[in-house]
Each structure stands twice: as structure tokens, then as C-alpha cells.
Short mmCIF file of C-alpha atoms in Angstrom, two decimals:
data_model
loop_
_atom_site.label_atom_id
_atom_site.label_comp_id
_atom_site.label_asym_id
_atom_site.label_seq_id
_atom_site.Cartn_x
_atom_site.Cartn_y
_atom_site.Cartn_z
CA ASP A 1 3.62 -0.41 22.90
CA VAL A 2 0.68 1.73 21.91
CA LYS A 3 -2.47 -0.24 21.66
CA VAL A 4 -5.66 0.71 19.85
CA THR A 5 -8.42 -1.83 20.12
CA GLN A 6 -11.76 -2.04 18.42
CA SER A 7 -14.71 -3.89 19.87
CA SER A 8 -15.34 -6.25 16.95
CA ARG A 9 -13.37 -7.50 13.94
CA TYR A 10 -16.53 -8.52 12.05
CA LEU A 11 -20.09 -7.33 12.46
CA VAL A 12 -23.28 -8.08 10.55
CA LYS A 13 -26.28 -5.83 11.09
CA ARG A 14 -29.66 -5.32 9.49
CA THR A 15 -30.80 -2.18 7.71
CA GLY A 16 -32.27 0.29 10.19
CA GLU A 17 -30.45 -1.04 13.23
CA LYS A 18 -28.49 1.26 15.50
CA VAL A 19 -24.84 0.25 15.47
CA PHE A 20 -22.09 1.11 17.92
CA LEU A 21 -18.43 0.73 17.04
CA GLU A 22 -16.13 1.15 20.01
CA CYS A 23 -12.49 2.16 20.03
CA VAL A 24 -10.18 2.26 23.02
CA GLN A 25 -6.57 3.46 23.23
CA ASP A 26 -4.27 3.00 26.18
CA MET A 27 -1.70 5.77 25.65
CA ASP A 28 -3.54 8.85 26.90
CA HIS A 29 -3.69 10.34 23.39
CA GLU A 30 -5.85 13.40 22.98
CA ASN A 31 -6.67 12.98 19.29
CA MET A 32 -8.75 10.11 18.01
CA PHE A 33 -10.17 9.43 14.55
CA TRP A 34 -12.68 7.27 12.72
CA TYR A 35 -12.13 6.33 9.07
CA ARG A 36 -13.83 4.07 6.61
CA GLN A 37 -11.98 2.26 3.87
CA ASP A 38 -13.57 1.29 0.60
CA PRO A 39 -11.86 -0.20 -2.45
CA GLY A 40 -10.27 2.46 -4.64
CA LEU A 41 -11.12 5.24 -2.20
CA GLY A 42 -8.49 4.80 0.47
CA LEU A 43 -9.17 5.95 4.01
CA ARG A 44 -11.85 8.60 4.34
CA LEU A 45 -12.22 10.57 7.54
CA ILE A 46 -15.65 10.38 9.17
CA TYR A 47 -15.16 12.19 12.48
CA PHE A 48 -12.34 13.08 14.80
CA SER A 49 -11.99 14.29 18.35
CA TYR A 50 -9.20 16.30 19.96
CA ASP A 51 -10.45 16.13 23.53
CA VAL A 52 -13.13 14.65 25.73
CA LYS A 53 -16.60 15.73 24.62
CA MET A 54 -15.11 17.48 21.57
CA LYS A 55 -15.81 16.31 18.03
CA GLU A 56 -15.23 17.55 14.53
CA LYS A 57 -16.75 16.39 11.25
CA GLY A 58 -14.47 14.85 8.70
CA ASP A 59 -15.15 14.47 5.00
CA ILE A 60 -18.08 12.05 5.19
CA PRO A 61 -19.99 12.52 8.48
CA GLU A 62 -23.47 11.99 7.05
CA GLY A 63 -25.26 9.05 8.64
CA TYR A 64 -22.79 8.87 11.54
CA SER A 65 -22.36 10.39 14.97
CA VAL A 66 -19.64 10.01 17.60
CA SER A 67 -19.24 10.09 21.34
CA ARG A 68 -16.14 10.85 23.43
CA GLU A 69 -17.11 10.71 27.10
CA LYS A 70 -13.71 9.47 28.27
CA LYS A 71 -10.29 10.25 26.88
CA GLU A 72 -9.48 6.65 26.05
CA ARG A 73 -12.72 5.79 24.29
CA PHE A 74 -14.14 7.07 21.00
CA SER A 75 -17.38 5.57 19.74
CA LEU A 76 -18.81 5.69 16.24
CA ILE A 77 -22.59 5.41 15.99
CA LEU A 78 -24.66 4.54 12.97
CA GLU A 79 -28.11 5.80 13.98
CA SER A 80 -29.93 3.76 11.33
CA ALA A 81 -27.61 1.47 9.41
CA SER A 82 -27.92 1.36 5.65
CA THR A 83 -26.39 -0.95 3.07
CA ASN A 84 -24.12 1.82 1.78
CA GLN A 85 -22.44 1.84 5.18
CA THR A 86 -21.08 -1.64 4.57
CA SER A 87 -17.36 -1.02 4.84
CA MET A 88 -14.15 -1.49 6.82
CA TYR A 89 -14.00 0.96 9.74
CA LEU A 90 -10.66 1.94 11.23
CA CYS A 91 -10.08 3.83 14.43
CA ALA A 92 -6.84 5.67 15.16
CA SER A 93 -5.27 7.71 17.90
CA ARG A 94 -2.44 10.15 17.61
CA ASP A 95 0.41 11.21 19.84
CA LYS A 96 1.82 14.72 20.10
CA PHE A 97 4.83 13.72 18.02
CA TYR A 98 2.71 13.35 14.89
CA GLU A 99 2.42 9.59 14.72
CA GLN A 100 -0.99 7.99 14.28
CA TYR A 101 -1.71 4.47 15.49
CA PHE A 102 -4.46 2.36 14.01
CA GLY A 103 -6.73 -0.31 15.42
CA PRO A 104 -7.22 -3.62 13.63
CA GLY A 105 -10.43 -2.50 11.92
CA THR A 106 -14.05 -3.63 12.02
CA ARG A 107 -15.56 -5.07 8.88
CA LEU A 108 -19.23 -4.12 9.00
CA THR A 109 -21.80 -5.70 6.72
CA VAL A 110 -25.29 -4.22 6.62
CA THR A 111 -27.89 -6.49 5.02
CA ILE B 1 -12.27 18.36 0.88
CA LEU B 2 -8.50 18.29 0.62
CA ASN B 3 -7.11 16.43 -2.39
CA VAL B 4 -4.34 13.96 -1.70
CA GLU B 5 -3.50 12.08 -4.86
CA GLN B 6 -1.36 8.98 -5.18
CA SER B 7 -0.04 7.42 -8.34
CA PRO B 8 0.01 4.89 -9.72
CA GLN B 9 -3.07 3.21 -8.28
CA SER B 10 -1.40 -0.19 -8.59
CA LEU B 11 1.97 -1.54 -9.60
CA HIS B 12 3.25 -5.01 -10.44
CA VAL B 13 7.02 -5.53 -10.40
CA GLN B 14 9.44 -8.41 -10.43
CA GLU B 15 11.51 -9.32 -7.40
CA GLY B 16 14.69 -7.25 -7.45
CA ASP B 17 13.19 -4.31 -9.35
CA SER B 18 13.37 -0.85 -7.81
CA THR B 19 10.20 1.18 -7.85
CA ASN B 20 8.76 4.49 -6.74
CA PHE B 21 5.37 6.06 -6.16
CA THR B 22 4.13 9.62 -5.87
CA CYS B 23 1.96 11.45 -3.39
CA SER B 24 0.76 14.97 -4.19
CA PHE B 25 -0.92 17.19 -1.63
CA PRO B 26 -1.96 20.82 -1.04
CA SER B 27 1.01 23.11 -0.42
CA SER B 28 -0.89 25.32 2.05
CA ASN B 29 -1.44 24.57 5.77
CA PHE B 30 1.23 21.90 5.65
CA TYR B 31 2.30 20.38 8.96
CA ALA B 32 3.56 16.90 8.12
CA LEU B 33 3.39 14.17 5.50
CA HIS B 34 3.02 10.55 6.58
CA TRP B 35 3.69 7.32 4.72
CA TYR B 36 2.06 4.07 5.83
CA ARG B 37 2.36 0.50 4.70
CA TRP B 38 -0.85 -1.54 4.86
CA GLU B 39 -0.80 -5.27 4.45
CA THR B 40 -4.00 -7.21 3.97
CA ALA B 41 -5.72 -8.16 7.26
CA LYS B 42 -3.38 -5.94 9.30
CA SER B 43 -3.48 -2.37 10.61
CA PRO B 44 -1.65 0.34 8.64
CA GLU B 45 1.90 0.61 9.90
CA ALA B 46 3.73 3.94 10.01
CA LEU B 47 6.81 4.15 7.77
CA PHE B 48 7.82 7.80 7.83
CA VAL B 49 6.73 11.17 9.15
CA MET B 50 8.26 14.11 7.30
CA THR B 51 7.90 17.73 8.27
CA LEU B 52 10.57 19.83 6.55
CA ASN B 53 10.93 20.73 2.91
CA GLY B 54 13.77 18.68 1.46
CA ASP B 55 13.45 15.97 4.13
CA GLU B 56 14.73 12.56 3.16
CA LYS B 57 14.03 9.53 5.31
CA LYS B 58 15.29 5.98 4.96
CA LYS B 59 14.38 2.66 6.53
CA GLY B 60 16.26 -0.29 5.08
CA ARG B 61 15.45 -0.50 1.36
CA ILE B 62 12.66 2.07 1.59
CA SER B 63 13.23 5.81 1.42
CA ALA B 64 11.10 8.91 0.96
CA THR B 65 11.59 12.52 -0.07
CA LEU B 66 9.50 15.60 0.53
CA ASN B 67 8.89 18.81 -1.41
CA THR B 68 6.44 21.00 0.50
CA LYS B 69 6.69 23.98 -1.86
CA GLU B 70 5.39 22.05 -4.83
CA GLY B 71 3.35 19.61 -2.76
CA TYR B 72 4.73 16.17 -3.50
CA SER B 73 6.53 13.27 -1.88
CA TYR B 74 8.14 10.22 -3.43
CA LEU B 75 8.49 6.79 -1.86
CA TYR B 76 11.25 4.55 -3.25
CA ILE B 77 11.78 0.85 -2.76
CA LYS B 78 15.14 -0.52 -3.82
CA GLY B 79 15.37 -4.17 -4.84
CA SER B 80 11.71 -5.05 -4.20
CA GLN B 81 10.96 -8.30 -2.39
CA PRO B 82 7.68 -10.29 -2.30
CA GLU B 83 7.23 -9.25 1.35
CA ASP B 84 7.08 -5.61 0.18
CA SER B 85 3.71 -6.38 -1.39
CA ALA B 86 1.22 -4.11 0.32
CA THR B 87 -0.75 -0.91 -0.14
CA TYR B 88 1.30 2.22 0.51
CA LEU B 89 -0.67 5.17 1.81
CA CYS B 90 0.35 8.76 2.19
CA ALA B 91 -1.45 11.22 4.45
CA PHE B 92 -1.43 15.01 4.51
CA ASP B 93 -1.36 16.39 8.03
CA ASN B 94 -2.45 19.97 8.79
CA ASN B 95 -1.97 19.58 12.55
CA ASN B 96 -5.69 19.23 12.98
CA ASP B 97 -6.46 16.04 11.14
CA MET B 98 -4.99 13.83 8.43
CA ARG B 99 -6.26 13.21 4.92
CA PHE B 100 -5.22 10.04 3.16
CA GLY B 101 -4.66 9.28 -0.47
CA ALA B 102 -6.28 6.22 -2.03
CA GLY B 103 -2.98 4.35 -1.87
CA THR B 104 -0.70 2.54 -4.29
CA ARG B 105 -1.11 -1.21 -4.29
CA LEU B 106 2.27 -2.87 -4.90
CA THR B 107 2.58 -6.51 -5.92
CA VAL B 108 6.07 -7.98 -6.13
CA LYS B 109 6.29 -11.23 -8.09
CA PRO B 110 8.98 -13.76 -7.15
#
């Protein structure tokens, strides 16, 4: 079974803190993605990566950066967390046969 | 930003009713169309991946159709059950990344 894990299910941070969200997949997938989910807006793509050290901006990259130093790990970084980044964050990886597998999500609250 | 639209936004049906939802997407740069089912407190679960115009897929009581020329896909649920209650997401895939619609939230009342 494909497994995508995220470092935390729930996280509470203060405004201005640097936040790291980690995602690990165990199926040697090349493509990995970070989304955020907000009520009424569905899943919005923040960043994605199609190889180690490669990254592409999604629809809403502002306020975020990413790191892909190893194939299995894709990190989302909030350089200076703000209250409007309170959201559910979902990581996903994708196999070459189209299918995308999601992690369990991290619910981040910024106070 | 690519527009992937889903309608309706939410739907309440009685157990046993059949229902359907729509996903519309850009007709250019099409690679695949995905349907996911997302239950509260769980990860989205893949239902179907469709790649060819005219594709029809079926899994139990759930089926989907695809029209890539006009840019829409329908998801049908026959004889809805309370356990079908979830948010159904579609995603447009251009072989580079995927763009999701906002989802249709289905509630099936016993």
C-alpha cells in the first residue's frame, strides 16, 4: 500500500513563527504536491515538485516556500506564519499511472 | 489559474434516491480527469481516473462519464446510502499538476 505521511495532524503556532510541515512518501514517486483546503474553496495548489531539488509554484504560493532535498520528502515552509494561513494542509504524491495519493492532512492554526 | 467548476455545491437526498453532479474543466491541455471521495477526518480517496473522451467508469453504485471536447464529467450515484455522504471532488490533470474543483458535498438522509 502507498503511504503518505505528514508530520503532524494538528499544529498551533503564533503569528510570525517559522513553520515546517513535513511530508514523506514511501513509493518512490517523483511528483509531490502541497495543497490547502478551506471551506467553499476546495483544494488549492500551493507548490509541487517533479524531482529532487525541483519545485514549481501552484496557484497560491505567496507566503510559502518548499524544499525537496530527498525524493521521499517534500517540506512546506511558512517563513512567517500569519492568521490567514490557518487552514488544513494536504500533501500528495503521484505515481506514473496518474493516481494521486494523499496524506492525512495537518490542521494548522495560527494565533 | 485554471477553472474547474463543480455543481451543485451541496446536495441533500433521501436514502434510495439516485443523484448526479457535474464537473466542468478547460478542454485544452487535457490529460486526465480524476474523481475523489472525501469523508470528514479522512484523506481523499481516489474513485476514478478517466483519460479518453467518452470514457465511462463504474464502481458498484457509482459511475462517471467524460466528455473532453466540451469539458465536462458527470458522477452518478444510484440508490444513495447514508455511507455515501461525503464531499466529491473532481480534478483536472494536465500531466504537470492537478487542479481541483471546490467539491460537491453530498448528505444522504436515512
